[in-house]
Short mmCIF file of C-alpha atoms in Angstrom, two decimals:
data_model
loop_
_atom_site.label_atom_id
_atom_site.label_comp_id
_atom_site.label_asym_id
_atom_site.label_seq_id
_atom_site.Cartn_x
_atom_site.Cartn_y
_atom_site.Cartn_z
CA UNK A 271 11.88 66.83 90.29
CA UNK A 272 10.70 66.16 93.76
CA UNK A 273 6.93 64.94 93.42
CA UNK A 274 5.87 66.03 96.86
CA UNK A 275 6.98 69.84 96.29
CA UNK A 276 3.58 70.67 95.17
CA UNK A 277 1.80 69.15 97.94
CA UNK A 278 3.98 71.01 100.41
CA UNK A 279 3.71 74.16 99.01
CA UNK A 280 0.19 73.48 98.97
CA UNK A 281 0.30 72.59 102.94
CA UNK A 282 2.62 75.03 104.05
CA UNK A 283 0.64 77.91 102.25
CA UNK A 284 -2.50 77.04 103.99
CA UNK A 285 -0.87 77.55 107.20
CA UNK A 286 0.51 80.60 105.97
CA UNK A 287 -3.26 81.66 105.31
CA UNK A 288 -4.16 81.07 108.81
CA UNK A 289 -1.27 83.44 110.35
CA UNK A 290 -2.46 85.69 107.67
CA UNK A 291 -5.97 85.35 108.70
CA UNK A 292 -4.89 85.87 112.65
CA UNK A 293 -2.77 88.93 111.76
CA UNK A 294 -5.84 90.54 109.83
CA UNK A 295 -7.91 89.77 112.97
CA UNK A 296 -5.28 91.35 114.96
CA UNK A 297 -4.72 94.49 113.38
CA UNK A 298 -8.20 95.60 112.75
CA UNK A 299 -9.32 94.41 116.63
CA UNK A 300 -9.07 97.28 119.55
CA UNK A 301 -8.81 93.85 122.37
CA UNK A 302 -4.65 94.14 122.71
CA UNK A 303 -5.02 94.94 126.14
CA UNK A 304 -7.16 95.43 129.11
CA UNK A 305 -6.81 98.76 131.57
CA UNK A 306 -8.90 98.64 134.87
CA UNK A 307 -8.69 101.56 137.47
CA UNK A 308 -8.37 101.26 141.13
CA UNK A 309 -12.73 101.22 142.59
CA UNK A 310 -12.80 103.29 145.53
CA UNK A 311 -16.46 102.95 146.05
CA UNK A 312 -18.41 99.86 145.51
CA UNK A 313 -21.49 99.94 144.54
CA UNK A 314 -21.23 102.54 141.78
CA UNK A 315 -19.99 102.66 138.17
CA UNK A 316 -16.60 102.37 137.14
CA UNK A 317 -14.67 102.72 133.70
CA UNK A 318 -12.61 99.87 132.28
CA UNK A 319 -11.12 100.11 128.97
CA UNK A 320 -9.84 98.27 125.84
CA UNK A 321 -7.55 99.34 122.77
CA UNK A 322 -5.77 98.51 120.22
CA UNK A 323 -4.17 99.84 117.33
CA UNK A 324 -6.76 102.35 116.06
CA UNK A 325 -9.22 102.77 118.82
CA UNK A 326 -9.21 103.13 122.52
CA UNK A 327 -13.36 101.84 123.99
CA UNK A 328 -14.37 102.35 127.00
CA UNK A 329 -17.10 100.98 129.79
CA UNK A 330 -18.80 101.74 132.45
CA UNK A 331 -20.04 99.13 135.21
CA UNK A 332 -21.51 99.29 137.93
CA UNK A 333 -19.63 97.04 140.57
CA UNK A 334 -21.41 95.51 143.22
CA UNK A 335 -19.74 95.05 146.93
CA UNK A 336 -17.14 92.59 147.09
CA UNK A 337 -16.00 90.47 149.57
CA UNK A 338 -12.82 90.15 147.28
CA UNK A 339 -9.51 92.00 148.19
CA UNK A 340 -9.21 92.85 144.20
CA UNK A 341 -9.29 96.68 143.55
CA UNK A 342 -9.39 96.44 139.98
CA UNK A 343 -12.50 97.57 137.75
CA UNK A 344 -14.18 94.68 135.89
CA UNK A 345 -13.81 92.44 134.71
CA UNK A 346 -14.66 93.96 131.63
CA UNK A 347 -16.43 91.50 130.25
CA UNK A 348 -19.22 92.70 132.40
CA UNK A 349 -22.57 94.63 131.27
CA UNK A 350 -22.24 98.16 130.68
CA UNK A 351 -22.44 101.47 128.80
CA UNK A 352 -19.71 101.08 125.63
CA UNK A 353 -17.51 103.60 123.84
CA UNK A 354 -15.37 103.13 121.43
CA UNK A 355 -13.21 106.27 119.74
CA UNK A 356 -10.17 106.58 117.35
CA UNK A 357 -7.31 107.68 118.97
CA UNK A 358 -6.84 112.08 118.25
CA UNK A 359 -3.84 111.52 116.46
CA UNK A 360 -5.48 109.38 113.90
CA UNK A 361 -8.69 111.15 113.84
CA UNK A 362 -8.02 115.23 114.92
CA UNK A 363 -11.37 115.69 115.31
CA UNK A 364 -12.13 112.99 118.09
CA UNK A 365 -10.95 113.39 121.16
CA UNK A 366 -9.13 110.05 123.51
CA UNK A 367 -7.61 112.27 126.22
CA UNK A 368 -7.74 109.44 129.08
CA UNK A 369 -5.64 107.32 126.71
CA UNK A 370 -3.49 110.64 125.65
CA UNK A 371 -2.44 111.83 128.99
CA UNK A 372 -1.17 108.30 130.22
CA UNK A 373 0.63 107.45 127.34
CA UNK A 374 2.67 108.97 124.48
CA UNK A 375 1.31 108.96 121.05
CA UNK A 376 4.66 107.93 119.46
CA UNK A 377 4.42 104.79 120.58
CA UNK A 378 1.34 103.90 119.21
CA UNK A 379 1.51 105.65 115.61
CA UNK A 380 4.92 103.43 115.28
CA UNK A 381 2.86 100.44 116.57
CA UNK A 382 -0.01 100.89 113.80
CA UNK A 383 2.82 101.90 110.97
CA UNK A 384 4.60 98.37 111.91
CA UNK A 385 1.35 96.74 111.78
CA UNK A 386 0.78 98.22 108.20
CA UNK A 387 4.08 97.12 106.92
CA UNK A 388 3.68 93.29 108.62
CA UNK A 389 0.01 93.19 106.47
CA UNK A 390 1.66 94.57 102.71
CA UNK A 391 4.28 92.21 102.95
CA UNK A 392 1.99 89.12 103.70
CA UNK A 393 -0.22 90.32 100.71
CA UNK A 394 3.17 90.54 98.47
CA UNK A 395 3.57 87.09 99.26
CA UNK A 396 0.70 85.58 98.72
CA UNK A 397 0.23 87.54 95.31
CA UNK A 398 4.01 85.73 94.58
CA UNK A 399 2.91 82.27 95.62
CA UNK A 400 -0.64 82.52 93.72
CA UNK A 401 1.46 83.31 90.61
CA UNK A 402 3.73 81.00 90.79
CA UNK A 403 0.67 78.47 91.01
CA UNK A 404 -0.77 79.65 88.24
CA UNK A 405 2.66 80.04 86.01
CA UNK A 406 4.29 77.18 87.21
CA UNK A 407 7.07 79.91 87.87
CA UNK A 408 8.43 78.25 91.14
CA UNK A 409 11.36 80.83 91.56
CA UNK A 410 8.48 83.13 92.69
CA UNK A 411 8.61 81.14 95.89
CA UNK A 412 11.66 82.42 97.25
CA UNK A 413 11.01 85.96 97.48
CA UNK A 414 7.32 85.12 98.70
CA UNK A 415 8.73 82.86 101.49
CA UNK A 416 11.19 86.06 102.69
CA UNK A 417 8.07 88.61 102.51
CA UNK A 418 6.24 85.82 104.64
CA UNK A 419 9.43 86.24 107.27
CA UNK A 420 9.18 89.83 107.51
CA UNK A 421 5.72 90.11 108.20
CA UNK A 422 5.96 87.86 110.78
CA UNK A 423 9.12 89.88 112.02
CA UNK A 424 7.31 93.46 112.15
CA UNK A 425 3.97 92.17 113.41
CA UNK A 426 6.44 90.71 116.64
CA UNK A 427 7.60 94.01 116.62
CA UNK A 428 4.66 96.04 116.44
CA UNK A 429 3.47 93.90 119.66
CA UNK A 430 6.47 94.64 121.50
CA UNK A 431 6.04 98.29 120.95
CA UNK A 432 2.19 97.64 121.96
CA UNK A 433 3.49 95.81 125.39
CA UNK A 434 6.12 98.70 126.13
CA UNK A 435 3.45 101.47 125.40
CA UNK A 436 1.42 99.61 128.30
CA UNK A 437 4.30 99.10 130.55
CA UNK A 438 4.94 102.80 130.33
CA UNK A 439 1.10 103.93 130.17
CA UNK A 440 1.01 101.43 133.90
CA UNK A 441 4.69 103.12 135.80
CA UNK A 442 3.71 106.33 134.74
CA UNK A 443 2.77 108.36 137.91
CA UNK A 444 -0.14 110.46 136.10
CA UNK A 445 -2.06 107.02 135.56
CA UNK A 446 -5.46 106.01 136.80
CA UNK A 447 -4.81 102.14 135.88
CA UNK A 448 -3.71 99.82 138.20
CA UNK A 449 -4.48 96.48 136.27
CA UNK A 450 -3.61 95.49 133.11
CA UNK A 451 -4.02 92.35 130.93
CA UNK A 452 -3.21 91.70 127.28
CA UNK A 453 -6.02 89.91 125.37
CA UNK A 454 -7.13 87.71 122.39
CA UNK A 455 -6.05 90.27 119.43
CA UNK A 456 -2.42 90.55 121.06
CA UNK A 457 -2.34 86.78 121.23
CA UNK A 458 -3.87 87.00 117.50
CA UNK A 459 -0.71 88.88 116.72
CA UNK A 460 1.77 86.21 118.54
CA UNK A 461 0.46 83.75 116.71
CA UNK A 462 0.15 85.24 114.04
CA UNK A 463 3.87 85.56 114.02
CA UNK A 464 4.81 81.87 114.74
CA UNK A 465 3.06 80.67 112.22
CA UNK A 466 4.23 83.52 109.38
CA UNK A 467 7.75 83.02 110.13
CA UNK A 468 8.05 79.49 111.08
CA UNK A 469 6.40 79.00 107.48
CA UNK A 470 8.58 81.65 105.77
CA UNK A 471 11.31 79.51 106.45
CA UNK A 472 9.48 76.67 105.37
CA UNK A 473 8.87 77.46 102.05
CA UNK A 474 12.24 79.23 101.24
CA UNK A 475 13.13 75.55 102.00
CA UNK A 476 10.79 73.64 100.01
CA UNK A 477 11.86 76.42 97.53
CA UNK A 478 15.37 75.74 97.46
CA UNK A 479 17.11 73.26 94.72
CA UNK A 480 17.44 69.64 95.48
CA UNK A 481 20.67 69.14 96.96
CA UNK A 482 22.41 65.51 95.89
CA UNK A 483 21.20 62.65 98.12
CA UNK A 484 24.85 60.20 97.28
CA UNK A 485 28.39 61.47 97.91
CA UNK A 486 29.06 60.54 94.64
CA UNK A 487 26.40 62.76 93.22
CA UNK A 488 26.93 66.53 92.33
CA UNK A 489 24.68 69.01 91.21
CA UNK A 490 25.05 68.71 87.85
CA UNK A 491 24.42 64.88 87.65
CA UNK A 492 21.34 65.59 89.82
CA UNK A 493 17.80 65.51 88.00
CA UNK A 494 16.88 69.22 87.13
CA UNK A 495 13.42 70.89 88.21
CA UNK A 496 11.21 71.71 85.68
#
């Protein structure tokens, strides 16, 4: 039996953690992307917004007179008066029309639903890989490192269905946004996806029988794992 297997488990499963932790902090964060309308007027309030999977927030600032040839609304980072709602077809009885009319709800229901399947197949696999720690029941790392792959396969998904619903919500002619920028929860859920996959793949690896090391040696003569 390979002596080190342990230890790389061990080490590939706490990187696993961290994509795990990063999709969490992805899915339950509204900061996917940026929206800022076009300022006619300086010196008055506009309304940038934020959203992510559940929520669509909104603020207002007041924008001083630039000497700046940007148009854009923010950054949003600036101080202001905050809003934050679920989107109407999560929540019926809230209303999100200025995220409603530039985009179509499809998009981000499939999104969320992607989302949802990326974060029960990372729990699967971590339940599998805490068993087999406390079993000594190693075969359980094989089906934990493929639930580990496809978690990091749907979150990649969801966030090309998030960067699409943008694309469209920005070329649609009934828009007020003229600037967009993704932010730190959609590069949560990139890396988030490096990390679950690469890993995956790891493990299922590490998982995987000890192959003979001599030409001479076949699989049977090979020491067995216990």
């Amino acid at each position: 039996m390979d002596e080190s297997k342990p230890l790389k488990v061990r080490l590939t499963f706490l990187v696993i953690l961290v994509g795990i932790s990063l999709l969490f902090a992805a899915v339950v964060t509204d900061h996917w992307a940026v929206l800022s309308p076009k300022v006619e007027n300086y010196n008055s309030t506009c309304e940038a917004a934020h959203f992510g999977l559940w929520r669509l927030c909104t603020k207002r600032i007041f924008m001083h007179n630039q000497d700046s040839k940007e148009k854009a609304c923010g950054p949003i980072s600036l101080p202001g008066e905050h809003n934050c709602s679920y989107f109407k077809h999560f929540t019926p009885g809230q209303s999100s029309e200025i995220f409603e009319v530039t985009t179509q709800k499809e998009y981000s229901i499939s999104a969320a639903a992607i989302a949802i399947f990326s974060v029960g197949f990372a729990i699967i696999g971590t339940i599998c890989v805490l068993l087999s720690f406390r079993k000594k029941r190693d075969y359980l790392l094989k089906p934990a490192s493929m639930f580990y792959t496809f978690a990091g396969l749907c979150i990649i998904i969801s966030v090309e269905v998030m960067r699409q619903s943008v694309k469209r919500m920005i070329d649609s002619k009934e828009t007020l946004w003229i600037e967009y920028s993704y932010s730190w929860s959609f590069a949560c859920a990139c890396a988030s996806f490096v990390l679950l996959f690469i890993c995956g793949i790891a493990l299922l690896l590490i998982a995987l029988p000890r192959f003979p090391q001599n030409p001479w040696e076949t699989c049977m003569d090979a020491e067995p794992e216990h």
